[in-house]
Amino acid sequence: MSALGVNEQSQQPRTSLAWLSGATGPLIGLLILCVFLSVATDRFLSVRNALNILDQITVLGVMSVGMTFVILIGGIDLSVGSVLALSMMVMGWVANVAGLPMAVAIPLALLASALSGLIVGVMVTSFRVPAFIATLAMMSVARGIANMITDGQQIVGFPDWFTMLAIDRHFGVLTATVFLMLAIVIVSWLFLKYRSEGRMLYAIGGNPEVARLAGINVQVVTIGVYVVCAILAGVAGIVLAARLDAVQPSSGFGYELDTIAAVVIGGTSLSGGAGGIGGTLIGVLIIGVLRNGLNLLNVSPFLQQVIIGVVIVLAVGAETLRRRKA
C-alpha cells in the first residue's frame, strides 16, 4: 500500500494550474493559437464561432476521455473509431429496421460497445496479447460487423427529439450533446483526482508490478478501463448519429488517430502514469480550434492534415524534453 501512497503523493497538485496535469504548455499554445486566429480572421473571435467549435469537438471530446484512461495505464486503443461505427449501426438497425424504441436501441448500442471493450480487455490481460495488436484486431472486427448489419448501407432518419439533442441550444447557448460531453469530462476529472480507483490508473501506468504488489487487481482494472473506453466510443457514436440524423458503417474512420493525438497533445504520456483529463480537454480544444481556424482561412484539407501532424510531433517532442529536464 505504501507504493501506491507514494504514487498518490507524487501526483498531488503543486500549483494552481495542477488540474492541467502538466498541460500548461499546451494551454499556452492554445491561447497563442486563439490570438493568432483572432488577428488572421475576423470571423474567429465571435460567440457563434465559439459555440460551433464546442459542437464540433463533442464527439472527439467524449472519445478522448476514454482514451485518456487507456493511455494512463500504459495501453492504447486503435479500435475506438470502429466501435463508434458499430454502436451507431446497432442503434440504427434496432430503431429503424427492427422498429424498437430508442430507449431500447441506445442501451443495446452501448452494450455492443461494452462487449467490444470486454473482449479487448480479456485479450490483453488473460491472453497477454499486446494492446496494439488486440485493438487493431478489434478495429477490423468491429468495422466488419458494422458493415454486415446493413450490408454497408446507411440508415437515415431518427425521431425529432433525438436529433434536437445536437441542434437545440438550451438557454440559447449549449446543446444537450455539449452538456453531455462537459458532464463526462467533469465526472472523469473528479474520478481521477479524488477516487482511489482513479489513482490506481496512475499506479498501473507507472509500474504494473508495483501496483500489483500494492494490492491492486491490475487485470480487473485494465479490463474495466478498456470497457469504459469502448462505452464512451459508443456514446460518441450516438452523439454523432444525433448530429447527422443518420448512421453509416464508414463513420469514425481515422477517429482513433485524432483521439490519441488529443490525449498526447494534452500532455498524457504514452508510456503511462502521467497526465489527466484537464490536459486532454486542452488537447481536444487545440485540435478543434486549429481545424476551425484553418477552415476559416480556407486552408486545403490535405494541408490541414500535415499541419495537425506537425503539431502532434511538436507536442510529443516538447513533452519528451520536459521530462528529461524534470
Tab-separated table of C-alpha atoms in Angstrom:
chain	number	residue	atom	x	y	z
A	1	MET	CA	0.000	0.000	0.000
A	2	SER	CA	2.991	2.266	0.605
A	3	ALA	CA	3.945	2.137	-3.078
A	4	LEU	CA	0.511	3.360	-4.024
A	5	GLY	CA	0.736	6.038	-1.367
A	6	VAL	CA	3.998	7.321	-2.830
A	7	ASN	CA	2.425	7.377	-6.282
A	8	GLU	CA	-0.558	9.302	-4.963
A	9	GLN	CA	1.694	11.795	-3.205
A	10	SER	CA	3.709	12.380	-6.374
A	11	GLN	CA	0.523	13.193	-8.253
A	12	GLN	CA	-0.752	15.776	-5.783
A	13	PRO	CA	-1.254	19.337	-7.093
A	14	ARG	CA	1.691	21.707	-6.571
A	15	THR	CA	0.447	24.776	-8.397
A	16	SER	CA	-2.839	26.493	-9.026
A	17	LEU	CA	-2.785	25.006	-12.534
A	18	ALA	CA	-2.135	21.457	-11.353
A	19	TRP	CA	-5.537	20.361	-12.593
A	20	LEU	CA	-3.987	20.506	-16.073
A	21	SER	CA	-1.635	17.642	-15.116
A	22	GLY	CA	1.407	19.005	-16.942
A	23	ALA	CA	-0.531	20.629	-19.777
A	24	THR	CA	0.338	24.240	-19.023
A	25	GLY	CA	2.481	24.248	-22.170
A	26	PRO	CA	-0.414	23.133	-24.409
A	27	LEU	CA	-2.639	25.685	-22.650
A	28	ILE	CA	-0.223	28.472	-23.560
A	29	GLY	CA	-0.118	27.085	-27.098
A	30	LEU	CA	-3.918	27.152	-27.257
A	31	LEU	CA	-4.011	30.789	-26.138
A	32	ILE	CA	-1.365	31.759	-28.709
A	33	LEU	CA	-3.319	29.905	-31.406
A	34	CYS	CA	-6.505	31.766	-30.465
A	35	VAL	CA	-4.714	35.126	-30.563
A	36	PHE	CA	-3.218	34.362	-33.973
A	37	LEU	CA	-6.557	33.269	-35.458
A	38	SER	CA	-8.293	36.310	-33.962
A	39	VAL	CA	-5.871	38.515	-35.886
A	40	ALA	CA	-5.821	36.383	-39.042
A	41	THR	CA	-9.612	36.273	-39.485
A	42	ASP	CA	-12.366	38.475	-38.090
A	43	ARG	CA	-14.793	35.538	-38.097
A	44	PHE	CA	-12.928	33.542	-35.462
A	45	LEU	CA	-13.487	35.699	-32.395
A	46	SER	CA	-17.271	35.507	-32.064
A	47	VAL	CA	-19.731	33.771	-29.779
A	48	ARG	CA	-21.298	31.929	-32.673
A	49	ASN	CA	-17.962	30.501	-33.810
A	50	ALA	CA	-17.031	29.514	-30.254
A	51	LEU	CA	-20.297	27.594	-29.923
A	52	ASN	CA	-19.658	25.956	-33.293
A	53	ILE	CA	-16.255	24.788	-32.066
A	54	LEU	CA	-17.862	23.234	-28.988
A	55	ASP	CA	-20.371	21.429	-31.183
A	56	GLN	CA	-17.602	20.178	-33.456
A	57	ILE	CA	-15.406	18.781	-30.672
A	58	THR	CA	-18.178	16.939	-28.810
A	59	VAL	CA	-17.567	13.535	-30.408
A	60	LEU	CA	-13.785	13.837	-30.098
A	61	GLY	CA	-14.081	15.071	-26.517
A	62	VAL	CA	-16.158	12.101	-25.358
A	63	MET	CA	-13.849	9.581	-27.042
A	64	SER	CA	-10.716	11.260	-25.721
A	65	VAL	CA	-11.795	10.812	-22.105
A	66	GLY	CA	-11.853	7.052	-22.549
A	67	MET	CA	-8.544	7.113	-24.418
A	68	THR	CA	-7.003	9.077	-21.555
A	69	PHE	CA	-7.848	6.251	-19.153
A	70	VAL	CA	-6.319	3.690	-21.507
A	71	ILE	CA	-3.097	5.618	-22.086
A	72	LEU	CA	-2.755	6.372	-18.370
A	73	ILE	CA	-2.390	2.643	-17.667
A	74	GLY	CA	0.192	2.364	-20.444
A	75	GLY	CA	-2.195	0.928	-23.038
A	76	ILE	CA	-3.501	2.015	-26.426
A	77	ASP	CA	-6.813	1.552	-28.220
A	78	LEU	CA	-6.937	1.650	-32.015
A	79	SER	CA	-10.490	0.327	-32.183
A	80	VAL	CA	-12.468	3.320	-30.897
A	81	GLY	CA	-13.372	4.622	-34.369
A	82	SER	CA	-14.719	1.235	-35.427
A	83	VAL	CA	-16.527	0.738	-32.118
A	84	LEU	CA	-18.157	4.133	-32.693
A	85	ALA	CA	-19.418	2.900	-36.074
A	86	LEU	CA	-20.600	-0.397	-34.576
A	87	SER	CA	-22.562	1.432	-31.888
A	88	MET	CA	-24.202	3.683	-34.477
A	89	MET	CA	-25.204	0.798	-36.714
A	90	VAL	CA	-26.620	-1.287	-33.857
A	91	MET	CA	-28.696	1.647	-32.701
A	92	GLY	CA	-29.855	2.461	-36.213
A	93	TRP	CA	-30.781	-1.141	-37.035
A	94	VAL	CA	-32.670	-1.702	-33.782
A	95	ALA	CA	-34.580	1.583	-34.079
A	96	ASN	CA	-35.281	1.807	-37.820
A	97	VAL	CA	-35.238	-1.794	-39.035
A	98	ALA	CA	-36.378	-3.778	-36.006
A	99	GLY	CA	-38.769	-0.954	-35.090
A	100	LEU	CA	-37.932	-0.851	-31.387
A	101	PRO	CA	-37.964	2.441	-29.464
A	102	MET	CA	-34.820	4.482	-28.990
A	103	ALA	CA	-34.990	3.686	-25.271
A	104	VAL	CA	-34.093	0.126	-26.266
A	105	ALA	CA	-31.829	0.899	-29.226
A	106	ILE	CA	-29.433	3.154	-27.315
A	107	PRO	CA	-28.716	0.714	-24.432
A	108	LEU	CA	-28.208	-2.124	-26.929
A	109	ALA	CA	-25.748	0.019	-28.849
A	110	LEU	CA	-23.799	0.741	-25.674
A	111	LEU	CA	-23.926	-2.951	-24.775
A	112	ALA	CA	-22.335	-3.819	-28.112
A	113	SER	CA	-19.610	-1.259	-27.394
A	114	ALA	CA	-19.039	-2.632	-23.905
A	115	LEU	CA	-18.675	-6.180	-25.251
A	116	SER	CA	-16.038	-4.938	-27.691
A	117	GLY	CA	-14.081	-3.393	-24.842
A	118	LEU	CA	-14.505	-6.504	-22.713
A	119	ILE	CA	-13.086	-8.727	-25.449
A	120	VAL	CA	-10.083	-6.419	-25.864
A	121	GLY	CA	-9.502	-6.279	-22.118
A	122	VAL	CA	-9.586	-10.064	-21.800
A	123	MET	CA	-7.193	-10.481	-24.727
A	124	VAL	CA	-4.752	-8.025	-23.182
A	125	THR	CA	-4.881	-9.417	-19.641
A	126	SER	CA	-5.683	-13.140	-19.875
A	127	PHE	CA	-4.071	-13.977	-23.214
A	128	ARG	CA	-1.228	-11.447	-22.965
A	129	VAL	CA	-1.915	-10.069	-26.427
A	130	PRO	CA	-0.212	-6.666	-26.840
A	131	ALA	CA	-2.771	-3.868	-26.674
A	132	PHE	CA	-1.704	-2.618	-30.106
A	133	ILE	CA	-2.479	-5.999	-31.706
A	134	ALA	CA	-5.649	-6.669	-29.708
A	135	THR	CA	-7.200	-3.316	-30.543
A	136	LEU	CA	-6.008	-3.489	-34.150
A	137	ALA	CA	-7.871	-6.793	-34.472
A	138	MET	CA	-10.978	-5.334	-32.813
A	139	MET	CA	-10.792	-2.354	-35.163
A	140	SER	CA	-11.150	-4.713	-38.108
A	141	VAL	CA	-13.789	-6.924	-36.468
A	142	ALA	CA	-15.994	-4.064	-35.279
A	143	ARG	CA	-15.830	-2.314	-38.647
A	144	GLY	CA	-16.689	-5.551	-40.425
A	145	ILE	CA	-19.701	-6.212	-38.194
A	146	ALA	CA	-20.856	-2.615	-38.639
A	147	ASN	CA	-20.858	-3.166	-42.403
A	148	MET	CA	-22.540	-6.564	-42.138
A	149	ILE	CA	-25.510	-5.168	-40.173
A	150	THR	CA	-26.884	-3.313	-43.203
A	151	ASP	CA	-24.639	-4.694	-45.941
A	152	GLY	CA	-22.710	-1.436	-45.965
A	153	GLN	CA	-25.795	0.776	-46.347
A	154	GLN	CA	-26.549	3.838	-44.259
A	155	ILE	CA	-29.716	4.320	-42.212
A	156	VAL	CA	-31.344	7.739	-42.295
A	157	GLY	CA	-33.976	9.323	-40.082
A	158	PHE	CA	-34.484	9.309	-36.326
A	159	PRO	CA	-37.115	10.818	-34.007
A	160	ASP	CA	-37.124	14.599	-33.857
A	161	TRP	CA	-36.372	14.672	-30.127
A	162	PHE	CA	-33.202	12.667	-30.753
A	163	THR	CA	-31.774	14.902	-33.474
A	164	MET	CA	-32.735	18.005	-31.495
A	165	LEU	CA	-30.255	16.901	-28.813
A	166	ALA	CA	-27.500	18.148	-31.108
A	167	ILE	CA	-29.385	21.153	-32.500
A	168	ASP	CA	-31.478	22.851	-29.823
A	169	ARG	CA	-29.379	25.252	-27.744
A	170	HIS	CA	-30.576	25.312	-24.146
A	171	PHE	CA	-30.568	28.784	-22.613
A	172	GLY	CA	-29.592	29.869	-26.111
A	173	VAL	CA	-26.041	28.614	-25.550
A	174	LEU	CA	-25.239	24.901	-25.392
A	175	THR	CA	-26.819	21.816	-26.917
A	176	ALA	CA	-27.613	18.709	-24.884
A	177	THR	CA	-24.735	16.853	-26.536
A	178	VAL	CA	-22.253	19.516	-25.419
A	179	PHE	CA	-23.674	19.353	-21.899
A	180	LEU	CA	-23.163	15.591	-22.026
A	181	MET	CA	-19.531	15.975	-23.059
A	182	LEU	CA	-18.863	18.501	-20.302
A	183	ALA	CA	-20.540	16.249	-17.731
A	184	ILE	CA	-18.372	13.297	-18.802
A	185	VAL	CA	-15.238	15.459	-18.616
A	186	ILE	CA	-16.070	16.782	-15.138
A	187	VAL	CA	-17.037	13.395	-13.679
A	188	SER	CA	-13.907	11.793	-15.129
A	189	TRP	CA	-11.676	14.547	-13.768
A	190	LEU	CA	-13.210	14.155	-10.302
A	191	PHE	CA	-12.785	10.383	-10.545
A	192	LEU	CA	-9.077	10.608	-11.328
A	193	LYS	CA	-8.406	13.288	-8.744
A	194	TYR	CA	-10.437	12.211	-5.729
A	195	ARG	CA	-11.205	8.496	-6.049
A	196	SER	CA	-8.692	5.835	-5.029
A	197	GLU	CA	-9.791	3.829	-8.074
A	198	GLY	CA	-8.723	6.739	-10.254
A	199	ARG	CA	-5.313	6.901	-8.622
A	200	MET	CA	-4.921	3.197	-9.362
A	201	LEU	CA	-4.702	4.034	-13.071
A	202	TYR	CA	-1.629	6.161	-12.438
A	203	ALA	CA	-0.091	3.405	-10.307
A	204	ILE	CA	-0.641	0.780	-13.013
A	205	GLY	CA	0.754	3.059	-15.699
A	206	GLY	CA	3.776	3.864	-13.564
A	207	ASN	CA	4.649	0.249	-12.750
A	208	PRO	CA	2.114	-2.602	-13.071
A	209	GLU	CA	4.137	-4.975	-10.899
A	210	VAL	CA	4.500	-2.478	-8.078
A	211	ALA	CA	0.768	-1.747	-8.367
A	212	ARG	CA	0.022	-5.478	-8.084
A	213	LEU	CA	2.224	-5.803	-5.001
A	214	ALA	CA	0.391	-2.807	-3.526
A	215	GLY	CA	-2.844	-4.802	-3.670
A	216	ILE	CA	-4.324	-3.514	-6.905
A	217	ASN	CA	-6.069	-6.077	-9.099
A	218	VAL	CA	-4.308	-4.991	-12.273
A	219	GLN	CA	-6.234	-7.383	-14.539
A	220	VAL	CA	-9.670	-6.266	-13.368
A	221	VAL	CA	-8.772	-2.568	-13.563
A	222	THR	CA	-7.283	-2.990	-17.046
A	223	ILE	CA	-10.374	-4.778	-18.335
A	224	GLY	CA	-12.573	-2.104	-16.774
A	225	VAL	CA	-10.594	0.660	-18.449
A	226	TYR	CA	-10.984	-0.887	-21.912
A	227	VAL	CA	-14.700	-1.419	-21.312
A	228	VAL	CA	-15.176	2.212	-20.255
A	229	CYS	CA	-13.184	3.423	-23.274
A	230	ALA	CA	-15.375	1.350	-25.603
A	231	ILE	CA	-18.596	2.549	-23.941
A	232	LEU	CA	-17.520	6.167	-24.350
A	233	ALA	CA	-16.767	5.450	-28.009
A	234	GLY	CA	-20.318	4.117	-28.232
A	235	VAL	CA	-21.664	7.273	-26.590
A	236	ALA	CA	-19.710	9.323	-29.115
A	237	GLY	CA	-21.334	7.287	-31.889
A	238	ILE	CA	-24.789	8.111	-30.538
A	239	VAL	CA	-23.863	11.792	-30.340
A	240	LEU	CA	-22.626	11.712	-33.933
A	241	ALA	CA	-25.848	9.990	-35.055
A	242	ALA	CA	-27.864	12.774	-33.446
A	243	ARG	CA	-25.796	15.392	-35.277
A	244	LEU	CA	-26.089	13.676	-38.671
A	245	ASP	CA	-29.609	12.254	-38.286
A	246	ALA	CA	-28.101	9.183	-39.937
A	247	VAL	CA	-25.740	6.287	-39.316
A	248	GLN	CA	-23.303	4.659	-41.711
A	249	PRO	CA	-20.673	1.955	-41.228
A	250	SER	CA	-17.872	4.170	-42.549
A	251	SER	CA	-18.336	6.638	-39.674
A	252	GLY	CA	-15.445	7.141	-37.302
A	253	PHE	CA	-12.765	6.276	-39.832
A	254	GLY	CA	-9.493	7.775	-38.558
A	255	TYR	CA	-11.047	8.994	-35.302
A	256	GLU	CA	-8.702	6.780	-33.279
A	257	LEU	CA	-5.751	8.836	-34.521
A	258	ASP	CA	-7.425	12.139	-33.651
A	259	THR	CA	-8.329	10.787	-30.221
A	260	ILE	CA	-4.794	9.622	-29.443
A	261	ALA	CA	-3.453	12.922	-30.770
A	262	ALA	CA	-5.722	14.954	-28.474
A	263	VAL	CA	-4.619	12.958	-25.426
A	264	VAL	CA	-0.914	13.180	-26.300
A	265	ILE	CA	-1.077	16.896	-27.152
A	266	GLY	CA	-2.725	17.370	-23.752
A	267	GLY	CA	0.367	16.040	-22.000
A	268	THR	CA	-0.584	12.450	-21.172
A	269	SER	CA	2.484	10.241	-21.529
A	270	LEU	CA	2.243	7.344	-23.971
A	271	SER	CA	4.282	5.277	-21.517
A	272	GLY	CA	1.538	5.707	-18.917
A	273	GLY	CA	1.356	7.027	-15.372
A	274	ALA	CA	1.251	10.771	-16.119
A	275	GLY	CA	-1.393	13.102	-17.493
A	276	GLY	CA	-5.046	13.756	-16.895
A	277	ILE	CA	-8.436	14.876	-18.134
A	278	GLY	CA	-7.655	18.590	-17.898
A	279	GLY	CA	-4.797	18.222	-20.333
A	280	THR	CA	-6.903	16.091	-22.644
A	281	LEU	CA	-9.564	18.800	-22.768
A	282	ILE	CA	-6.877	21.289	-23.784
A	283	GLY	CA	-5.682	18.870	-26.472
A	284	VAL	CA	-9.211	18.452	-27.818
A	285	LEU	CA	-9.660	22.220	-27.914
A	286	ILE	CA	-6.349	22.678	-29.732
A	287	ILE	CA	-7.401	20.256	-32.467
A	288	GLY	CA	-10.890	21.785	-32.653
A	289	VAL	CA	-9.668	25.379	-32.737
A	290	LEU	CA	-6.918	24.533	-35.214
A	291	ARG	CA	-9.306	22.837	-37.642
A	292	ASN	CA	-11.891	25.581	-37.263
A	293	GLY	CA	-9.313	28.294	-37.859
A	294	LEU	CA	-7.802	26.546	-40.869
A	295	ASN	CA	-11.282	26.194	-42.374
A	296	LEU	CA	-11.938	29.891	-41.818
A	297	LEU	CA	-8.631	30.628	-43.565
A	298	ASN	CA	-9.665	28.369	-46.469
A	299	VAL	CA	-6.679	26.076	-45.987
A	300	SER	CA	-6.767	22.868	-48.020
A	301	PRO	CA	-7.987	19.798	-46.061
A	302	PHE	CA	-4.856	17.952	-47.196
A	303	LEU	CA	-2.607	20.682	-45.825
A	304	GLN	CA	-4.639	20.624	-42.609
A	305	GLN	CA	-3.615	17.003	-42.087
A	306	VAL	CA	0.021	17.968	-42.500
A	307	ILE	CA	-0.272	20.851	-40.033
A	308	ILE	CA	-2.018	18.724	-37.401
A	309	GLY	CA	0.652	16.056	-37.837
A	310	VAL	CA	3.367	18.640	-37.228
A	311	VAL	CA	1.528	19.858	-34.109
A	312	ILE	CA	1.436	16.304	-32.748
A	313	VAL	CA	5.181	15.849	-33.303
A	314	LEU	CA	5.948	19.189	-31.636
A	315	ALA	CA	3.727	18.326	-28.663
A	316	VAL	CA	5.371	14.940	-28.137
A	317	GLY	CA	8.824	16.457	-28.571
A	318	ALA	CA	8.082	19.184	-26.027
A	319	GLU	CA	6.805	16.591	-23.556
A	320	THR	CA	9.949	14.498	-24.008
A	321	LEU	CA	12.204	17.487	-23.388
A	322	ARG	CA	10.200	18.476	-20.332
A	323	ARG	CA	10.583	15.006	-18.808
A	324	ARG	CA	14.316	14.960	-19.468
A	325	LYS	CA	14.736	18.238	-17.652
A	326	ALA	CA	12.500	17.130	-14.751
